[in-house]
Short mmCIF file of C-alpha atoms in Angstrom, two decimals:
data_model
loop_
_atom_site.label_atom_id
_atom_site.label_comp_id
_atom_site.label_asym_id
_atom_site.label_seq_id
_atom_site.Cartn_x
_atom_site.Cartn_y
_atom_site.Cartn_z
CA UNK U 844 109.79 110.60 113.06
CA UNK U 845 108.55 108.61 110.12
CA UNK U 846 105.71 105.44 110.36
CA UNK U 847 102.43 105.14 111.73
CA UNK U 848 103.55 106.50 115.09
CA UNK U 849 104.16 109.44 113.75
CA UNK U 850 100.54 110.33 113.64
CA UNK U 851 99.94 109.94 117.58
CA UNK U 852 99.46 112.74 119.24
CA UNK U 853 102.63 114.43 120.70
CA UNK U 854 101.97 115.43 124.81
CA UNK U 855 105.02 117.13 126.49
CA UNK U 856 104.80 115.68 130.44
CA UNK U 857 106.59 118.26 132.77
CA UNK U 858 106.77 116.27 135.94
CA UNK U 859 109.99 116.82 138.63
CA UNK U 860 109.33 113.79 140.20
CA UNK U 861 110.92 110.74 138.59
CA UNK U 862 108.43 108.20 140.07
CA UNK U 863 105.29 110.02 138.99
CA UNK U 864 106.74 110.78 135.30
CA UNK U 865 107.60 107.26 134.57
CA UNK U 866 104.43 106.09 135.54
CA UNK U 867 102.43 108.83 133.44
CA UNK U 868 104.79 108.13 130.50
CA UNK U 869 103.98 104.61 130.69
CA UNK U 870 100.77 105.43 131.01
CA UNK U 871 100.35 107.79 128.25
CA UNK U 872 102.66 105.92 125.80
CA UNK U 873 100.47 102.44 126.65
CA UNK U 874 96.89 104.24 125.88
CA UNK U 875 98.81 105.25 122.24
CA UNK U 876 100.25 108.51 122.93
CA UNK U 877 104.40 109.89 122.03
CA UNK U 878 105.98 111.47 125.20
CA UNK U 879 108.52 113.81 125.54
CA UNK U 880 109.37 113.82 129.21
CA UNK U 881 111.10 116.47 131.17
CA UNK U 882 111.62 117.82 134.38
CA UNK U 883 112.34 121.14 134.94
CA UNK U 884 110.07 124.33 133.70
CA UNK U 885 113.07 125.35 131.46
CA UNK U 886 113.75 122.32 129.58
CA UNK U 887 109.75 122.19 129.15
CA UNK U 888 110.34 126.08 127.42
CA UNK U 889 113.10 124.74 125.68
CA UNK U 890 111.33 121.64 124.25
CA UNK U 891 108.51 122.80 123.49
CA UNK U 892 109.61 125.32 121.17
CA UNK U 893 111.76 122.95 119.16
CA UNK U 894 109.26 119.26 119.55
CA UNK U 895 105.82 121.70 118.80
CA UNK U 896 103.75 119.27 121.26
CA UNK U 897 99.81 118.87 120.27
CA UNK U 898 99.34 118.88 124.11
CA UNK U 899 101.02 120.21 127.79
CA UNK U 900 100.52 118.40 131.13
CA UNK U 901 102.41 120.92 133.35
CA UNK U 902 103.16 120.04 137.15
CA UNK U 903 102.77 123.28 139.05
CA UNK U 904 105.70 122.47 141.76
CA UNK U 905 108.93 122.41 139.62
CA UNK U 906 112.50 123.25 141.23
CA UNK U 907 113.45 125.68 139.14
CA UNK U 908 110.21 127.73 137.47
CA UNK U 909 107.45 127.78 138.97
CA UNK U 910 104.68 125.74 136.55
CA UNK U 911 102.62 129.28 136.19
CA UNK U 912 105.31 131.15 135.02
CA UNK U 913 106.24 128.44 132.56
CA UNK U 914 101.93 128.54 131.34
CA UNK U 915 102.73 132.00 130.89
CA UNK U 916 105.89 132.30 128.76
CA UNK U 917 104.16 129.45 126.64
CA UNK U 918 100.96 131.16 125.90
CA UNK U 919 103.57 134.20 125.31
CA UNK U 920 105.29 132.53 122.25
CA UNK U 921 103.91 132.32 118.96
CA UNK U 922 104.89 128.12 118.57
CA UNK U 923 102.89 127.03 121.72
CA UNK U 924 100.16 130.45 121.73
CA UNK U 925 97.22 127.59 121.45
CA UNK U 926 98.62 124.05 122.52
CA UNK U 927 96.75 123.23 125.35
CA UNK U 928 98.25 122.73 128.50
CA UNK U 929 96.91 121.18 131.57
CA UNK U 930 97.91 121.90 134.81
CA UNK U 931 99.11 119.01 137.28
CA UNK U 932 98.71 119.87 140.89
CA UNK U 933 98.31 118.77 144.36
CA UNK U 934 96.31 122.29 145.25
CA UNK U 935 92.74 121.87 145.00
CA UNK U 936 91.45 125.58 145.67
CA UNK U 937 89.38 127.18 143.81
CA UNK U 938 91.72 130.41 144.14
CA UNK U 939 94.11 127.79 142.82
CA UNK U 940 92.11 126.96 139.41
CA UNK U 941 91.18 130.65 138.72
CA UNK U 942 95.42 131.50 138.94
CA UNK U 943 96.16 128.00 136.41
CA UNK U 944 93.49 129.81 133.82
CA UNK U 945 94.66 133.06 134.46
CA UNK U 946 97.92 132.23 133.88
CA UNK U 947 96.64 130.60 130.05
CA UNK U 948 95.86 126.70 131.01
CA UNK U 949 93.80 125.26 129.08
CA UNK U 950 92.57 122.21 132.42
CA UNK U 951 92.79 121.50 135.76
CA UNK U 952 93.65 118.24 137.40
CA UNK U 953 93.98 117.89 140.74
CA UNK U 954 96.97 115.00 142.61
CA UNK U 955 96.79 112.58 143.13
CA UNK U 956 95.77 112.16 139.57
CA UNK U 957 92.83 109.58 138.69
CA UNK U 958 94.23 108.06 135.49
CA UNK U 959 91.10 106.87 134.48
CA UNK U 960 90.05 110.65 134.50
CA UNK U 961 92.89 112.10 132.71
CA UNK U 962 92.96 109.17 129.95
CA UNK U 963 89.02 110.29 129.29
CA UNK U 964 89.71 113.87 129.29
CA UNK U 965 93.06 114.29 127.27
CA UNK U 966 90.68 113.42 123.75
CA UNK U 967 88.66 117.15 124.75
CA UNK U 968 92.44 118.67 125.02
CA UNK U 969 93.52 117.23 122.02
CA UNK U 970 90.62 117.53 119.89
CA UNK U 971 88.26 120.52 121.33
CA UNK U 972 86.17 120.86 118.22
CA UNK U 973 84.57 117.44 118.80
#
């Protein structure tokens, strides 16, 4: 990708359902963000080893792997070892958190997802030295 846009930052969205990802690519893309959008735990794998994303959001229910396996076979290869990656889900236990960061998230968000929330945290993601 050449021009200005270029410079965004990159954020692979790994959503099954096609309501919610076309609102959180809208979203994201509006608030000056590139999105990759998939929906399946494979294809998010797949894509993420070829598109190198600066940033994850990961739903936890996919249909085909489950969202902790895919956190751990990304943490497990060397292109996406540190990109951040923060889990989407409509758990809210605390058991649940401890298994997303066990499993090598980086965050925790909780559905239905406040988008003023996740618009102010995605910068501390993204840029965790500042």
């Amino acid at each position: 990708m050449s021009g200005e846009g270029a410079n965004l930052p990159l954020i692979l969205l790994v959503e099954d359902n096609e309501a919610i990802r076309n609102a959180f690519a809208i979203l994201l893309r509006e608030s000056g963000y590139r999105v990759i959008e998939v929906a399946s735990g494979s294809a998010a794998i797949e894509t993420s080893a070829t598109d190198r994303p600066d940033l994850i959001l990961l739903d936890l229910g996919l249909p085909d792997v489950g969202g902790l396996e895919v956190a751990r076979a990304l943490r497990s290869r060397e292109e996406t070892r540190e990109t951040p990656i923060v889990a989407l889900t409509g758990r809210a236990l605390e058991t649940d958190a401890e298994a997303c960061y066990a499993a090598g998230c980086t965050g925790y968000l909780t559905k239905p997802i406040d988008t003023e929330q996740l618009l102010r945290v995605l910068p501390t993601y993204l840029n965790p030295q500042e």
